[in-house]
Coordinates of C-alpha atoms in Angstrom, one line a residue:
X598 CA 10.7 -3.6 -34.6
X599 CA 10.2 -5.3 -37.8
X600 CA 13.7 -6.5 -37.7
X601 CA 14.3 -2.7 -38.2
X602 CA 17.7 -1.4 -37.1
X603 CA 19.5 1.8 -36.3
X604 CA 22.1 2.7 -39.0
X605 CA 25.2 3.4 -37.3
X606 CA 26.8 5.3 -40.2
X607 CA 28.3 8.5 -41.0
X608 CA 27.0 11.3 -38.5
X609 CA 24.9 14.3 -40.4
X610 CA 24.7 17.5 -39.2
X611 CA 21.0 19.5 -40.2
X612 CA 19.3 22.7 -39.9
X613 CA 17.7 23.3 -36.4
X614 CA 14.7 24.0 -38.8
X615 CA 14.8 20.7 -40.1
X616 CA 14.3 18.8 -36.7
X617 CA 11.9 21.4 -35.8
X618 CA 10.0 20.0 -39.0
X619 CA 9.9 16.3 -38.2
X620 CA 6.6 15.2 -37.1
X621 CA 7.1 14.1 -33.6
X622 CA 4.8 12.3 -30.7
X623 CA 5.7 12.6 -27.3
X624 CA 4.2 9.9 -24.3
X625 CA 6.7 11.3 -21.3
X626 CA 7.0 14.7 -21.0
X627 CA 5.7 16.1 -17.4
X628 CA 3.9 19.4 -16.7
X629 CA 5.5 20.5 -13.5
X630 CA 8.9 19.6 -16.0
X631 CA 7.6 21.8 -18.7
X632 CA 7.4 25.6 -17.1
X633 CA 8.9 28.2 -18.7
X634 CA 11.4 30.3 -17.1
X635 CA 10.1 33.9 -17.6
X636 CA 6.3 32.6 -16.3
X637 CA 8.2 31.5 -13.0
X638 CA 9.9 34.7 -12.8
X639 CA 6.5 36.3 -13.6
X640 CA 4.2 34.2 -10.7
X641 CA 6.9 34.8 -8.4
X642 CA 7.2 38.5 -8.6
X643 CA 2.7 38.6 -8.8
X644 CA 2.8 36.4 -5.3
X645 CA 5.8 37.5 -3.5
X646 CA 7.9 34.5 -3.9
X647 CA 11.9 35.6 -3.0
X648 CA 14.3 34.8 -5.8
X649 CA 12.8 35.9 -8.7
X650 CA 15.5 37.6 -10.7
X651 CA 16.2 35.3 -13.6
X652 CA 19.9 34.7 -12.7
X653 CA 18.9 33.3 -8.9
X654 CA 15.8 31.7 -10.1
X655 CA 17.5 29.4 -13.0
X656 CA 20.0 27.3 -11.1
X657 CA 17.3 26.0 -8.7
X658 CA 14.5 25.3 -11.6
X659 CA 17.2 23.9 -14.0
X660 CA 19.9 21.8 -14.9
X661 CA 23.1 23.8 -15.5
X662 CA 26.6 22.5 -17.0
X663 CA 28.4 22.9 -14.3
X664 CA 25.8 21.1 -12.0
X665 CA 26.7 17.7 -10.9
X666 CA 24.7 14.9 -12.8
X667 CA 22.8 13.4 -9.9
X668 CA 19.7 12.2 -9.5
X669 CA 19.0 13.9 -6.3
X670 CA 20.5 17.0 -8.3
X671 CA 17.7 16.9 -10.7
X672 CA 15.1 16.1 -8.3
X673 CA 15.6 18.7 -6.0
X674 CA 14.6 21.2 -9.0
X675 CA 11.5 19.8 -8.3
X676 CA 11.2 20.8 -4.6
X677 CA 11.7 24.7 -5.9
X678 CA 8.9 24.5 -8.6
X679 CA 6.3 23.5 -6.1
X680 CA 6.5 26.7 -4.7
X681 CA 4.6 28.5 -7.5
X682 CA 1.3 26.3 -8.2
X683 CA -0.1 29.3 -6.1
X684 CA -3.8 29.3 -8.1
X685 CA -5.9 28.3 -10.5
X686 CA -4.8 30.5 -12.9
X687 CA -1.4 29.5 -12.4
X688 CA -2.1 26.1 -12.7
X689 CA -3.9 26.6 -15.7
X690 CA -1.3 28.7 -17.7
X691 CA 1.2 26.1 -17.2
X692 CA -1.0 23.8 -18.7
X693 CA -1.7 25.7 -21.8
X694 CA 2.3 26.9 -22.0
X695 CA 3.2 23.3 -22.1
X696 CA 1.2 22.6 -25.1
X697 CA 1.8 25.5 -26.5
X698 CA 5.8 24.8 -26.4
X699 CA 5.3 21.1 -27.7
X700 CA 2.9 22.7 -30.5
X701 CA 5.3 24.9 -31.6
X702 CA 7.8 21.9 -31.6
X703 CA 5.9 20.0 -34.1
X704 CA 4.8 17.9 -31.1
X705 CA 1.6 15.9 -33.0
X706 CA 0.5 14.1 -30.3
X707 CA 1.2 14.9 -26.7
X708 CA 0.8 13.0 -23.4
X709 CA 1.1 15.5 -20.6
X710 CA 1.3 13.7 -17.4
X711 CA 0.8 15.8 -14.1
X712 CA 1.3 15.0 -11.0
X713 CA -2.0 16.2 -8.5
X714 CA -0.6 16.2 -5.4
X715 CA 2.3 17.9 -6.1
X716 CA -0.1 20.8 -8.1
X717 CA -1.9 20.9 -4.8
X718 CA 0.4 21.5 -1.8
X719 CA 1.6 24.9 -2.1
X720 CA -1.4 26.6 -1.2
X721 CA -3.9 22.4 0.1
X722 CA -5.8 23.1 -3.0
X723 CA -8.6 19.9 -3.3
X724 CA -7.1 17.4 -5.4
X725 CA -10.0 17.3 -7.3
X726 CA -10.3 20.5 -8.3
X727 CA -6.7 20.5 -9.6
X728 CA -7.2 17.8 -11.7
X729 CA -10.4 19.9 -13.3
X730 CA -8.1 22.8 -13.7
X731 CA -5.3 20.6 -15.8
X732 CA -8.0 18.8 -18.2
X733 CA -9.5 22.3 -18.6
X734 CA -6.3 24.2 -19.3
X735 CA -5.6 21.1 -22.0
X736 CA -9.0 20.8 -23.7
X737 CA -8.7 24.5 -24.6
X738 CA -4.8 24.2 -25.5
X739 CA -6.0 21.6 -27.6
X740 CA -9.0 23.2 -29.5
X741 CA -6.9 26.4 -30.2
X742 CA -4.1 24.7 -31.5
X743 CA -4.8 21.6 -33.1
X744 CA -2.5 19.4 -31.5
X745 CA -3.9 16.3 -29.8
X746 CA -3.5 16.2 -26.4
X747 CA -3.9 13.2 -23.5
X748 CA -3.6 13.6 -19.7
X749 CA -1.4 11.0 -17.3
X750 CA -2.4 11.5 -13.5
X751 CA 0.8 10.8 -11.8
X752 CA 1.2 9.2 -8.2
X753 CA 4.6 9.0 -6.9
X754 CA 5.9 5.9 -4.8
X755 CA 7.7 7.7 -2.2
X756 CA 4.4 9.0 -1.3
X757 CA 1.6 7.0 0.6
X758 CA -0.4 4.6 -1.1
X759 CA -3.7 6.3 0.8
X760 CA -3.0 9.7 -1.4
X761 CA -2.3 7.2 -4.8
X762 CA -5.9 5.8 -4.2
X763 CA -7.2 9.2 -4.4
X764 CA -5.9 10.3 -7.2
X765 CA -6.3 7.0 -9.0
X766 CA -9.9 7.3 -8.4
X767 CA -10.5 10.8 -9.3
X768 CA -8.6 10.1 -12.0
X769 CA -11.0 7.0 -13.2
X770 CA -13.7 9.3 -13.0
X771 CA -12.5 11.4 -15.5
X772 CA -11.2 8.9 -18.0
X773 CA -12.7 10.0 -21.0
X774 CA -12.7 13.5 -19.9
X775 CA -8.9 14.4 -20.9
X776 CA -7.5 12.1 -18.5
X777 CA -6.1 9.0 -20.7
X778 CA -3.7 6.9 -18.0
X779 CA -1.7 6.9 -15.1
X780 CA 1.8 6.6 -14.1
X781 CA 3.9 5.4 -11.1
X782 CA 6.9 7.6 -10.4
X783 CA 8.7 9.2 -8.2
X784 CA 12.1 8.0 -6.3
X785 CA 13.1 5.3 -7.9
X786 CA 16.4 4.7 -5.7
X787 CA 14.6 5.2 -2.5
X788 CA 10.9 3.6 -2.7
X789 CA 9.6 0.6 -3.9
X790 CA 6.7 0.2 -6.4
X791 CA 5.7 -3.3 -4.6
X792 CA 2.9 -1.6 -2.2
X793 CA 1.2 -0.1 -5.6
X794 CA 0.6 -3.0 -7.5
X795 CA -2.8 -3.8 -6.2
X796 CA -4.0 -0.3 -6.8
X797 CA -2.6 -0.8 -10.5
X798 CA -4.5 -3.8 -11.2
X799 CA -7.7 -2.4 -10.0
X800 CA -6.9 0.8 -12.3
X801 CA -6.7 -1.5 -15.1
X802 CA -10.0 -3.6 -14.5
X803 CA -12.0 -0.3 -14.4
X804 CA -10.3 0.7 -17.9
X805 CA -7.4 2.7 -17.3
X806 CA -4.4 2.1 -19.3
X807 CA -0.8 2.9 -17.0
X808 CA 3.1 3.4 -17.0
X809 CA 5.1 2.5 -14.7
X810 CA 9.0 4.5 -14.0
X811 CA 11.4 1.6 -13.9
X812 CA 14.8 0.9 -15.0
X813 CA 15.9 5.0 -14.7
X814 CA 17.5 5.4 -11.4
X815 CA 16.6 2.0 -10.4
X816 CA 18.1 -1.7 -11.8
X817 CA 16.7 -4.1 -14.4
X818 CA 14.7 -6.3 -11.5
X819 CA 12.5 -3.0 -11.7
X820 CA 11.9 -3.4 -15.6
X821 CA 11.0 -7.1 -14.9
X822 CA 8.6 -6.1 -12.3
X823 CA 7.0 -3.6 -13.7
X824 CA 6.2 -5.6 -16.9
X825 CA 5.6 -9.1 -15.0
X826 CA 3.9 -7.9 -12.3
X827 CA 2.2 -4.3 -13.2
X828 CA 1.8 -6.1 -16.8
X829 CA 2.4 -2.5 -17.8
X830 CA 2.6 -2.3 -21.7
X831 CA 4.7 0.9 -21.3
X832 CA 8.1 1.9 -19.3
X833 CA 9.1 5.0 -18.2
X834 CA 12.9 5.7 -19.4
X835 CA 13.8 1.4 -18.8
X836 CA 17.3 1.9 -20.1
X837 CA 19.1 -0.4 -17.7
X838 CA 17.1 -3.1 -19.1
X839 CA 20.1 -3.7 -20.6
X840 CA 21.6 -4.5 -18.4
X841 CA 19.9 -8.2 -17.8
X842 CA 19.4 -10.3 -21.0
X843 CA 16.7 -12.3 -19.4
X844 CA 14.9 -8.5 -18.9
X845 CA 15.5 -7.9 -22.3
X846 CA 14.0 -10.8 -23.7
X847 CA 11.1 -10.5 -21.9
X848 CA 10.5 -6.4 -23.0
X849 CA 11.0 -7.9 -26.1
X850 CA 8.8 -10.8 -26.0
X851 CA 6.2 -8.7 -25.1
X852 CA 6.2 -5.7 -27.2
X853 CA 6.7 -2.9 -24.2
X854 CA 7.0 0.2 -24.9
X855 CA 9.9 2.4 -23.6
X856 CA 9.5 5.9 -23.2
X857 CA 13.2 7.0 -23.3
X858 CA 14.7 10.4 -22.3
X859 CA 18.2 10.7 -24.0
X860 CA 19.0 14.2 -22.1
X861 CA 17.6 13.7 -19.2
X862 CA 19.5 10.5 -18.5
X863 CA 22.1 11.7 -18.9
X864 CA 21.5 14.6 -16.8
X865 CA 20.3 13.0 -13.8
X866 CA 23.3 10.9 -13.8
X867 CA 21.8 7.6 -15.3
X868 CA 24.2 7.3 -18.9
X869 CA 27.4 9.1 -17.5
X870 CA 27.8 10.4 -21.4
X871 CA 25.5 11.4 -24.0
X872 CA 27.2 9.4 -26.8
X873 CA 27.0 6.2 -24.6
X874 CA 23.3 6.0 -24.4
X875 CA 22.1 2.7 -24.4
X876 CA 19.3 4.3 -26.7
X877 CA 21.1 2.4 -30.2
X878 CA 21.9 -0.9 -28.3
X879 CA 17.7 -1.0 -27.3
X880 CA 16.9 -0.4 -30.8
X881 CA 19.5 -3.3 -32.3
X882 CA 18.3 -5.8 -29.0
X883 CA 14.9 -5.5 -30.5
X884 CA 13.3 -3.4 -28.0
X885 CA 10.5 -1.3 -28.9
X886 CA 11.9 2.4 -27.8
X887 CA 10.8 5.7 -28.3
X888 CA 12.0 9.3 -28.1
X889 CA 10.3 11.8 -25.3
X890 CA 11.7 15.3 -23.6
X891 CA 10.7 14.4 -20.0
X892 CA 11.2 17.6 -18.0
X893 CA 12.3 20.5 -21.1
X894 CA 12.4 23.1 -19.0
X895 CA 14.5 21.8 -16.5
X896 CA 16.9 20.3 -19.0
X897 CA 16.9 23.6 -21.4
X898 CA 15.6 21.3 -24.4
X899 CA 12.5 20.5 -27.0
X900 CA 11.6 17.1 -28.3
X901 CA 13.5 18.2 -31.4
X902 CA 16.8 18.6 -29.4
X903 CA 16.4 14.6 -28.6
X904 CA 15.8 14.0 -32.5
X905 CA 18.9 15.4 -33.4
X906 CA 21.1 13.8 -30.7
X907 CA 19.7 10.8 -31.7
X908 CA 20.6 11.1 -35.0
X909 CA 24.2 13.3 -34.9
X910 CA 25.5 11.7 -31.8
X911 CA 23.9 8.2 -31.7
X912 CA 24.3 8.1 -35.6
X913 CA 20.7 6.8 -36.1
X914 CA 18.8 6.9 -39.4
X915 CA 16.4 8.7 -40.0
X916 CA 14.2 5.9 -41.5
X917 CA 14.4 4.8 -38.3
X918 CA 13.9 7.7 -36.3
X919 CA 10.4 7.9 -38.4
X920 CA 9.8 4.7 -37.4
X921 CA 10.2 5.3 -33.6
X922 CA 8.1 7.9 -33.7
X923 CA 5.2 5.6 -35.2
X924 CA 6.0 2.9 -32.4
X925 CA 5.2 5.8 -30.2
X926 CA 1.7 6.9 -32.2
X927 CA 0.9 3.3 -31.7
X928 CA 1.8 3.2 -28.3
X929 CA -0.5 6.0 -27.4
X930 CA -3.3 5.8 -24.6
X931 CA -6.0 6.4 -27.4
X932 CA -8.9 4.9 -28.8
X933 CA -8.0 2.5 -32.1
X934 CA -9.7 4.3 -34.4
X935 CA -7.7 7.8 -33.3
X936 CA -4.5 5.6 -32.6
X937 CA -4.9 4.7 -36.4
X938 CA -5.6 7.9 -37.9
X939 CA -2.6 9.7 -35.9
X940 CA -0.3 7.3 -37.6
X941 CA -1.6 7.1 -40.9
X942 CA -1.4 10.7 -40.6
X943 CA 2.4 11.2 -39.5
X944 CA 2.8 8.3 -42.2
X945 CA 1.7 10.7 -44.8
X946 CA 4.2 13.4 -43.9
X947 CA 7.0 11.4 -43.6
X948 CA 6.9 10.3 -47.0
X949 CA 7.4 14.2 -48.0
X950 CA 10.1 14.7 -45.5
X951 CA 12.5 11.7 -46.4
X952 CA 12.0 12.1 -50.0
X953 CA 13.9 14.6 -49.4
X954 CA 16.7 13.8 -47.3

């Protein structure tokens, strides 16, 4: 953090352009999270799916206001989107409509995690074949629109450890082929992450760089785990850390990474209201957080929606919100050399944008 802190001054309202505009990086922001409404609507009508009309589709693929702010609200939209993976082609235009929505978000760098088994159920498609349709959707998303993209294979923890392995290892075959990590998640409040941690290591010793969900809909002894016994370098979400010093001095100590999702939080019932996110408080404790959209289509938002929260309710700088955005570049499951040119790049442009604000 540099000894960097969030200005908690007077509140500015800007242009929807404007956040459009910032140069952002996102390292949490998941696939079967990120469909768009009218291509659901589209694949179900093509495959026969009931429900398809817009207004009975939306309430079961996405969070509404007058929804209640569960967690088990805002996983179950979950349970209604696997119904569609119904082909490759499907799986594939997801892929290259979720870049294409975080490209056209200013989205510089994007980690798209994806969760295999999940992709595969609808219709027992080989997991390994899903995997190749995902890192072939995203290397031509990527060429064609010149936003840099990595894959996270994602095992859940309320599922068996026998299907994690798989994935895992498919997975390490293609690092360097579009896939870039792997993350733990999955129910939180239900399953433990204990039975994964050997699985994790091994990961790691073959090369592969991970995060771990902790901290969301789970405690603070789940932050402390995750970073003392996974020795992950990144969390997902993490924002009851604060609610243990001894956690937070241990994050801290160590430089993690938290990939926090202001909306969704608060959506799934985690931060009860928006303008008490604990997102400031992380920032001023010394943590190293970052910004991320986590499931946009679910939660009817873009990463630039989470920039201007940040900054008109939270009341944090933009100096800083910069800055949190380069903790994430540098955070990034890349190599050093591309991890150093993607922030020297988003350097460069900043320097244009805050002259002039």
């Amino acid at each position: 953090m540099n000894g960097i802190l969030p200005t908690m001054g007077i509140k500015t309202s800007r242009s929807a352009e404007f956040y459009t505009a910032f140069p952002k990086v996102d390292l949490h922001r998941h696939l079967e999270g990120s469909i768009r409404l009218r291509t659901l609507v589209e694949i179900g009508r093509s495959h026969g799916l009931e429900m398809m009309e817009t207004g009975n589709l939306r309430p079961l693929v996405q969070i509404g206001e007058d929804e209640p702010y569960t967690f088990e609200n805002f996983l179950s939209k979950f349970a209604t989107l696997r119904l569609f993976f119904r082909s490759p082609e499907v799986i594939g235009r997801i892929t290259r409509e979720a870049i294409e929505d975080a490209a056209a978000d200013n989205v510089r760098y994007l980690e798209l995690r994806f969760t295999p088994v999940a992709l595969s159920r609808s219709q027992d498609f080989p997991l390994h074949e899903v995997m190749d349709w995902v890192v072939e959707g995203a290397q031509k998303s990527e060429q064609e629109l010149g936003i840099k993209v990595g894959l996270i294979a994602s095992v859940n923890r309320h599922e068996s450890l026998e299907l994690a392995e798989q994935v895992v290892g498919l997975a390490v075959e293609r690092k360097g082929k579009g896939i870039v990590g792997l993350d733990l998640a999955g129910s939180e409040a239900t399953a433990k992450a204990t039975p994964f941690i050997g699985l994790f290591k091994e990961a790691r010793e073959s090369g592969m760089q991970f995060t771990i969900h902790a901290g969301e809909w789970g405690g603070p002894e789940n932050v402390f785990e995750a970073i003392s016994k996974f020795q992950s370098e990144r969390i997902g979400h993490g924002v009851r850390v604060m609610e243990d010093r001894k956690v937070v001095a241990l994050a801290r100590e160590r430089g993690t990474t938290f990939e926090v999702c202001i909306t969704s939080n608060h959506q799934s019932g985690v931060v009860p209201v928006l303008t008490d996110h604990p997102f400031s408080r992380m920032l001023s404790a010394g943590l190293n957080a970052t910004l991320n959209s986590d499931d946009p289509s679910i939660s009817q938002i873009v990463l630039s929606d989470e920039v201007r929260i940040a900054s008109e309710n939270l009341g944090i700088s933009l100096p800083v919100l910069r800055d949190r955005t380069l903790a994430a570049a540098s955070a990034a499951f890349l190599s050093d050399d591309d991890r150093t040119a993607l922030v020297q790049t988003l350097k460069h442009e900043y320097q244009e944008i805050l002259l002039n604000h």
